[in-house]
Short mmCIF file of C-alpha atoms and ligand atoms in Angstrom, two decimals:
data_model
loop_
_atom_site.label_atom_id
_atom_site.label_comp_id
_atom_site.label_asym_id
_atom_site.label_seq_id
_atom_site.Cartn_x
_atom_site.Cartn_y
_atom_site.Cartn_z
CA MET A 1 0.00 0.00 0.00
CA ASP A 2 1.07 3.62 -0.40
CA LEU A 3 -0.30 5.06 2.82
CA ALA A 4 -1.28 3.43 6.09
CA VAL A 5 -3.28 5.58 8.48
CA ILE A 6 -3.47 4.63 12.13
CA GLY A 7 -6.79 5.72 13.61
CA ALA A 8 -10.19 6.13 11.95
CA GLY A 9 -11.40 9.30 13.67
CA PRO A 10 -11.99 12.56 11.75
CA ALA A 11 -8.26 13.03 11.00
CA GLY A 12 -7.65 9.44 9.86
CA LEU A 13 -10.80 9.13 7.75
CA THR A 14 -10.11 12.46 6.02
CA SER A 15 -6.50 11.42 5.43
CA GLY A 16 -7.64 8.17 3.82
CA MET A 17 -10.24 9.96 1.72
CA TYR A 18 -7.78 12.59 0.43
CA ALA A 19 -5.06 9.99 -0.20
CA GLY A 20 -7.50 7.90 -2.25
CA ARG A 21 -8.55 10.93 -4.26
CA PHE A 22 -4.85 11.68 -4.98
CA GLY A 23 -4.62 8.17 -6.43
CA LEU A 24 -2.76 6.60 -3.50
CA LYS A 25 -3.72 3.18 -2.21
CA ALA A 26 -4.57 3.96 1.39
CA VAL A 27 -5.74 1.81 4.27
CA VAL A 28 -7.08 3.28 7.51
CA PHE A 29 -6.70 1.01 10.56
CA ASP A 30 -8.53 1.26 13.85
CA GLU A 31 -8.35 -1.01 16.84
CA LYS A 32 -12.02 -0.27 17.55
CA ILE A 33 -14.82 0.83 15.25
CA ALA A 34 -14.33 3.90 13.06
CA GLY A 35 -15.26 7.26 14.56
CA GLY A 36 -12.80 7.79 17.39
CA THR A 37 -13.76 9.78 20.45
CA VAL A 38 -16.35 11.78 18.47
CA ASN A 39 -18.50 8.64 18.67
CA LEU A 40 -18.75 9.35 22.39
CA THR A 41 -19.92 12.95 21.94
CA PRO A 42 -23.68 13.31 22.43
CA VAL A 43 -24.01 16.34 20.22
CA VAL A 44 -21.75 18.33 17.87
CA GLU A 45 -22.79 21.90 17.15
CA ASN A 46 -19.62 23.39 15.69
CA TYR A 47 -18.81 21.28 12.65
CA PRO A 48 -19.60 23.51 9.68
CA GLY A 49 -22.57 22.41 7.64
CA PHE A 50 -24.26 20.65 10.57
CA GLU A 51 -26.08 22.90 13.03
CA SER A 52 -26.54 20.00 15.42
CA ILE A 53 -25.72 16.34 14.90
CA SER A 54 -24.85 13.44 17.20
CA GLY A 55 -21.16 12.51 17.21
CA MET A 56 -21.94 8.99 16.11
CA GLU A 57 -24.09 10.06 13.19
CA LEU A 58 -21.46 12.51 11.97
CA MET A 59 -18.78 9.82 12.09
CA GLU A 60 -20.98 7.30 10.28
CA LYS A 61 -21.32 9.86 7.48
CA MET A 62 -17.54 10.47 7.41
CA LYS A 63 -16.84 6.76 7.31
CA LYS A 64 -19.31 6.19 4.48
CA GLN A 65 -17.72 8.97 2.46
CA ALA A 66 -14.14 7.82 3.13
CA GLU A 67 -14.97 4.23 2.15
CA LYS A 68 -15.45 5.39 -1.42
CA TYR A 69 -11.74 6.20 -1.64
CA CYS A 70 -9.82 3.97 0.79
CA GLU A 71 -10.07 0.74 2.74
CA ILE A 72 -11.03 0.90 6.40
CA HIS A 73 -9.92 -1.97 8.62
CA GLU A 74 -11.69 -1.87 11.98
CA MET A 75 -11.04 -3.96 15.10
CA GLY A 76 -7.39 -4.55 14.22
CA LYS A 77 -4.86 -3.17 16.66
CA ILE A 78 -1.49 -2.20 15.22
CA GLY A 79 0.96 -3.85 17.56
CA LYS A 80 4.30 -3.16 15.90
CA ILE A 81 5.94 -0.94 13.32
CA LYS A 82 9.37 -1.53 11.77
CA ILE A 83 11.26 0.83 9.53
CA ASP A 84 13.47 -1.18 7.18
CA GLY A 85 13.78 0.66 3.89
CA GLY A 86 9.99 0.63 3.70
CA ILE A 87 7.64 0.62 6.66
CA SER A 88 6.26 -2.68 8.00
CA ILE A 89 3.24 -2.72 10.24
CA GLY A 90 1.69 -5.64 12.05
CA THR A 91 -1.89 -5.73 13.22
CA SER A 92 -3.52 -8.39 15.36
CA LYS A 93 -4.86 -9.80 12.05
CA ASP A 94 -2.08 -9.40 9.45
CA ASP A 95 1.25 -7.83 8.42
CA TYR A 96 1.51 -5.06 5.82
CA LYS A 97 4.14 -3.02 4.00
CA THR A 98 3.52 0.65 3.34
CA LYS A 99 5.48 3.48 1.74
CA ALA A 100 4.18 6.14 4.13
CA LEU A 101 2.32 6.35 7.41
CA VAL A 102 0.02 8.82 9.17
CA PHE A 103 -0.51 8.67 12.91
CA ALA A 104 -4.08 9.80 13.53
CA SER A 105 -4.28 7.80 16.72
CA GLY A 106 -6.09 10.42 18.79
CA THR A 107 -6.30 10.48 22.52
CA GLU A 108 -7.66 8.36 25.32
CA LYS A 109 -9.69 9.49 28.32
CA ARG A 110 -7.73 10.57 31.37
CA LYS A 111 -8.58 8.70 34.57
CA LEU A 112 -9.15 10.16 38.04
CA ASN A 113 -7.05 7.40 39.60
CA VAL A 114 -9.07 7.37 42.82
CA LYS A 115 -10.35 4.48 44.91
CA GLY A 116 -13.47 2.89 43.40
CA GLU A 117 -12.99 4.28 39.87
CA LYS A 118 -11.78 0.99 38.39
CA GLY A 119 -13.93 -1.29 40.54
CA PHE A 120 -17.21 0.45 39.70
CA LEU A 121 -16.50 0.79 35.96
CA GLY A 122 -19.70 -0.25 34.22
CA ARG A 123 -21.52 -0.26 37.58
CA GLY A 124 -21.98 3.49 37.87
CA VAL A 125 -18.63 4.81 36.68
CA SER A 126 -18.55 5.82 33.03
CA TYR A 127 -16.48 7.89 30.60
CA CYS A 128 -19.28 8.26 28.05
CA ALA A 129 -22.66 9.90 28.67
CA THR A 130 -23.82 9.07 25.14
CA CYS A 131 -23.28 5.38 25.81
CA ASP A 132 -24.40 5.07 29.43
CA GLY A 133 -26.54 8.16 30.10
CA PRO A 134 -29.87 6.43 29.36
CA PHE A 135 -29.27 4.04 32.32
CA PHE A 136 -29.35 7.00 34.68
CA ARG A 137 -32.56 8.80 33.71
CA ASN A 138 -34.20 10.26 36.83
CA LYS A 139 -31.17 9.27 38.89
CA LYS A 140 -28.60 11.37 40.76
CA THR A 141 -25.48 11.82 38.69
CA VAL A 142 -22.25 13.77 38.84
CA VAL A 143 -19.98 14.73 35.99
CA VAL A 144 -16.36 15.45 36.91
CA GLY A 145 -14.50 18.08 34.87
CA GLY A 146 -14.86 21.64 33.65
CA GLY A 147 -13.96 21.48 29.96
CA ASN A 148 -16.14 21.30 26.83
CA ALA A 149 -16.55 17.55 27.08
CA ALA A 150 -17.70 17.60 30.72
CA VAL A 151 -20.17 20.40 30.10
CA ILE A 152 -21.62 18.71 27.00
CA GLU A 153 -21.99 15.48 28.99
CA ALA A 154 -23.71 17.29 31.86
CA LEU A 155 -26.14 18.98 29.45
CA HIS A 156 -26.86 15.67 27.75
CA LEU A 157 -27.56 13.94 31.08
CA LYS A 158 -29.80 16.81 32.16
CA ASN A 159 -31.74 16.53 28.90
CA LEU A 160 -32.17 12.81 29.56
CA GLY A 161 -33.78 13.68 32.88
CA SER A 162 -30.93 12.99 35.30
CA ASP A 163 -30.47 15.08 38.42
CA VAL A 164 -26.96 16.17 37.45
CA SER A 165 -24.23 18.14 39.22
CA LEU A 166 -20.86 19.12 37.84
CA ILE A 167 -17.80 18.79 40.07
CA HIS A 168 -14.95 21.06 39.05
CA ARG A 169 -11.59 21.58 40.72
CA ARG A 170 -11.55 25.36 40.17
CA ASN A 171 -14.09 28.19 40.48
CA GLU A 172 -14.27 28.83 36.75
CA LEU A 173 -15.14 26.48 33.88
CA ARG A 174 -12.71 25.89 31.04
CA ALA A 175 -15.54 25.17 28.56
CA ASP A 176 -16.46 27.57 25.75
CA LYS A 177 -18.64 30.48 26.94
CA ILE A 178 -21.63 29.38 24.86
CA LEU A 179 -21.61 26.00 26.62
CA GLN A 180 -21.10 27.60 30.04
CA ASN A 181 -24.17 29.76 29.43
CA GLN A 182 -26.25 26.68 28.65
CA VAL A 183 -25.15 25.12 31.95
CA PHE A 184 -26.19 28.22 33.87
CA GLU A 185 -29.49 28.52 31.95
CA LYS A 186 -30.36 24.89 32.71
CA ASN A 187 -29.56 25.46 36.39
CA ILE A 188 -27.10 22.61 36.52
CA ASN A 189 -25.65 22.56 40.00
CA ILE A 190 -21.89 23.15 40.04
CA ILE A 191 -19.76 22.02 42.94
CA TRP A 192 -16.81 24.39 42.65
CA ASP A 193 -13.23 24.02 43.91
CA SER A 194 -13.70 20.33 44.56
CA VAL A 195 -12.03 17.06 43.64
CA VAL A 196 -13.30 13.51 43.92
CA GLU A 197 -11.29 11.52 46.45
CA GLU A 198 -13.23 8.26 46.37
CA ILE A 199 -16.14 6.59 44.63
CA PHE A 200 -17.99 4.22 46.92
CA GLY A 201 -20.94 1.85 46.86
CA ASP A 202 -21.87 -1.80 47.20
CA LYS A 203 -22.81 -3.61 44.00
CA THR A 204 -23.15 -0.28 42.23
CA VAL A 205 -22.07 3.30 42.92
CA LYS A 206 -23.80 4.89 45.89
CA GLY A 207 -21.78 8.06 46.30
CA VAL A 208 -18.62 10.09 46.00
CA ARG A 209 -16.36 11.55 48.64
CA ILE A 210 -15.25 15.02 47.60
CA LYS A 211 -12.72 17.42 49.01
CA ASN A 212 -12.93 21.19 48.80
CA VAL A 213 -9.45 22.21 47.68
CA LYS A 214 -9.76 25.69 49.24
CA ASN A 215 -10.65 24.73 52.81
CA SER A 216 -9.85 20.97 52.74
CA SER A 217 -13.33 20.09 53.98
CA ILE A 218 -14.58 16.64 53.01
CA LYS A 219 -18.14 15.59 52.27
CA ASN A 220 -19.95 12.58 50.87
CA ILE A 221 -22.67 13.03 48.26
CA ASP A 222 -25.13 10.27 47.40
CA VAL A 223 -25.14 9.57 43.66
CA ASP A 224 -25.96 6.66 41.36
CA SER A 225 -23.36 7.40 38.72
CA VAL A 226 -20.14 9.27 38.09
CA PHE A 227 -19.21 10.43 34.61
CA VAL A 228 -15.50 11.22 34.45
CA SER A 229 -14.63 13.80 31.81
CA ILE A 230 -11.31 15.31 32.77
CA GLY A 231 -9.55 15.48 29.44
CA GLU A 232 -7.41 13.18 27.44
CA LYS A 233 -3.87 11.97 26.85
CA PRO A 234 -2.33 11.32 23.44
CA ASN A 235 -2.06 7.82 21.99
CA SER A 236 1.51 8.33 20.87
CA GLY A 237 3.25 5.29 22.41
CA LEU A 238 3.62 3.45 19.10
CA ALA A 239 4.95 6.56 17.39
CA LYS A 240 7.48 7.09 20.18
CA SER A 241 8.59 3.46 19.90
CA ILE A 242 9.94 4.12 16.39
CA GLY A 243 11.57 7.44 17.26
CA VAL A 244 8.85 9.95 16.38
CA LYS A 245 9.43 13.11 18.38
CA THR A 246 6.80 14.12 20.94
CA ASP A 247 6.51 17.15 23.22
CA GLU A 248 6.64 17.11 27.01
CA LYS A 249 2.96 16.11 27.20
CA GLY A 250 3.38 13.28 24.69
CA TYR A 251 1.76 15.01 21.67
CA ILE A 252 3.46 14.25 18.34
CA VAL A 253 5.49 17.20 17.07
CA VAL A 254 4.69 18.11 13.44
CA ASP A 255 5.53 20.94 11.07
CA LYS A 256 2.81 22.93 9.33
CA ASN A 257 2.57 20.21 6.68
CA GLN A 258 1.97 17.53 9.33
CA ARG A 259 5.42 15.98 8.78
CA THR A 260 7.08 14.44 11.83
CA ASN A 261 10.85 14.23 12.36
CA LEU A 262 10.88 10.89 10.43
CA GLN A 263 10.70 10.71 6.65
CA LYS A 264 7.33 9.72 5.18
CA ILE A 265 5.78 9.63 8.62
CA TYR A 266 3.08 12.18 9.41
CA ALA A 267 0.62 12.88 12.20
CA ALA A 268 -2.76 14.60 12.29
CA GLY A 269 -5.60 15.33 14.68
CA ASP A 270 -5.76 15.20 18.45
CA VAL A 271 -2.54 13.17 18.79
CA THR A 272 -0.70 16.33 17.71
CA GLY A 273 -2.40 18.50 20.38
CA GLY A 274 -3.45 22.05 19.53
CA LEU A 275 -7.08 23.10 19.29
CA ARG A 276 -8.39 19.52 19.16
CA GLN A 277 -11.59 20.10 17.26
CA ILE A 278 -13.21 17.91 14.60
CA VAL A 279 -12.76 20.61 12.00
CA THR A 280 -9.02 20.98 12.69
CA ALA A 281 -8.53 17.20 12.80
CA CYS A 282 -10.11 16.90 9.34
CA ALA A 283 -7.98 19.72 7.99
CA GLU A 284 -4.79 18.21 9.38
CA GLY A 285 -5.72 14.80 7.95
CA ALA A 286 -6.08 16.34 4.49
CA VAL A 287 -2.73 18.16 4.80
CA ALA A 288 -0.98 14.96 5.96
CA ALA A 289 -2.32 13.05 2.94
CA ASN A 290 -1.19 15.85 0.64
CA SER A 291 2.32 15.81 2.16
CA ALA A 292 2.50 12.03 1.72
CA TYR A 293 1.40 12.40 -1.90
CA GLU A 294 4.11 15.02 -2.56
CA ASP A 295 6.80 12.94 -0.84
CA LEU A 296 5.87 9.78 -2.79
CA LEU A 297 5.88 11.46 -6.22
P1 LIG B 1 -10.01 19.67 28.56
O1 LIG B 1 -10.45 20.82 27.74
O2 LIG B 1 -8.55 19.38 28.70
O3 LIG B 1 -10.64 19.85 30.01
C1 LIG B 1 -10.39 18.93 31.04
C2 LIG B 1 -11.10 19.41 32.29
O4 LIG B 1 -10.90 18.45 33.33
C3 LIG B 1 -10.57 20.75 32.79
O5 LIG B 1 -11.63 21.53 33.25
C4 LIG B 1 -9.62 20.34 33.90
O6 LIG B 1 -9.57 21.27 34.95
C5 LIG B 1 -10.27 19.07 34.43
N1 LIG B 1 -9.28 18.14 34.99
C6 LIG B 1 -8.15 17.69 34.41
N2 LIG B 1 -7.54 16.78 35.21
C7 LIG B 1 -8.30 16.68 36.31
C8 LIG B 1 -8.21 15.91 37.49
N3 LIG B 1 -7.19 15.05 37.71
N4 LIG B 1 -9.17 16.05 38.42
C9 LIG B 1 -10.21 16.90 38.22
N5 LIG B 1 -10.36 17.65 37.11
C10 LIG B 1 -9.42 17.54 36.16
O7 LIG B 1 -10.63 18.28 28.06
P2 LIG B 1 -12.01 17.92 27.32
O8 LIG B 1 -13.13 18.70 27.86
O9 LIG B 1 -12.08 16.44 27.34
O10 LIG B 1 -11.73 18.38 25.85
C11 LIG B 1 -10.59 17.88 25.14
C12 LIG B 1 -10.42 18.66 23.85
O11 LIG B 1 -11.50 18.39 22.99
C13 LIG B 1 -10.41 20.17 24.09
O12 LIG B 1 -9.51 20.77 23.21
C14 LIG B 1 -11.83 20.57 23.80
O13 LIG B 1 -11.98 21.91 23.37
C15 LIG B 1 -12.19 19.60 22.70
N6 LIG B 1 -13.63 19.37 22.68
C16 LIG B 1 -14.39 20.26 22.00
C17 LIG B 1 -15.75 20.12 21.97
C18 LIG B 1 -16.55 21.15 21.22
O14 LIG B 1 -16.03 22.17 20.84
N7 LIG B 1 -17.83 20.95 20.99
C19 LIG B 1 -16.36 19.08 22.63
C20 LIG B 1 -15.57 18.20 23.39
C21 LIG B 1 -14.21 18.37 23.40
P3 LIG B 1 -8.88 22.71 34.74
O15 LIG B 1 -9.85 23.51 33.97
O16 LIG B 1 -8.68 23.18 36.13
O17 LIG B 1 -7.59 22.45 34.03
#
């Protein structure tokens, strides 16, 4: 193949689509199903052309469009990459040779790393309100975090009918102002200056122990579920393993044409940090494919 793309989120799918349209034989690999973390987003309101669309529906459309121009291999984790004149990649299903490679491997959800978080996963602890929100209609729920994702999750849970509070470690949200306003308009309770110290329960979650970071006071709140939405960390381990340069936070370093420090290896989307929006991921995916096309001429 000419171009292998690791990750079938917005960046990877766009990369595959552009590569195919340039006449390159491109394959987009994903260890899960196509769509990336956008699949977990209840609603997207800032992707041009769509006033409001669910993350999953948007990604289904992107996948369908990309499939016209490239192959998409889902559920196949890339376990190893070797650079030996060409580039060899091995998935859990097969081995491949490629002339160029794009890392569009995105990010994974950051964990709280507190007692109970792991043990109650799937029994009240969740990282995805789109997936698990419907189980907690009319129940008491907390969302942890103060960024766009946390606020969108809290709004989604509120719309589903949950009694939702947001727990944030500061006294100001990081989320975009328009989203903050929606939280205030919907009267979502915000527990400011607080961090979760423990998630407790019996068979399922029954509550969280929180600490006020300003006065160190501790209190327990009874809840049925905890949605953790405290940001992400880049999936750049595989890239690092072959010598791709990353910054101090682990994001892949690229130039303005999405080239990494290694020849014919590119990166695009959230794994490169920056604004981390669907629209920028798509743009970077297109630029990466164009750079690969130029370098393979
Ligand atoms: P984010 O913007 O990095 O926000 C993470 C939030 O979690 C911050 O409020 C942070 O607090 C808090 N936090 C981090 N570590 C914590 C910890 N250990 N304990 C408690 N709180 C912690 O992450 P995100 O909301 O997941 O968004 C990721 C990226 O995707 C962003 O670039 C975002 O703009 C983008 N995104 C955009 C949209 C949209 O535009 N519609 C939707 C979703 C995501 P501090 O504020 O104190 O740092």
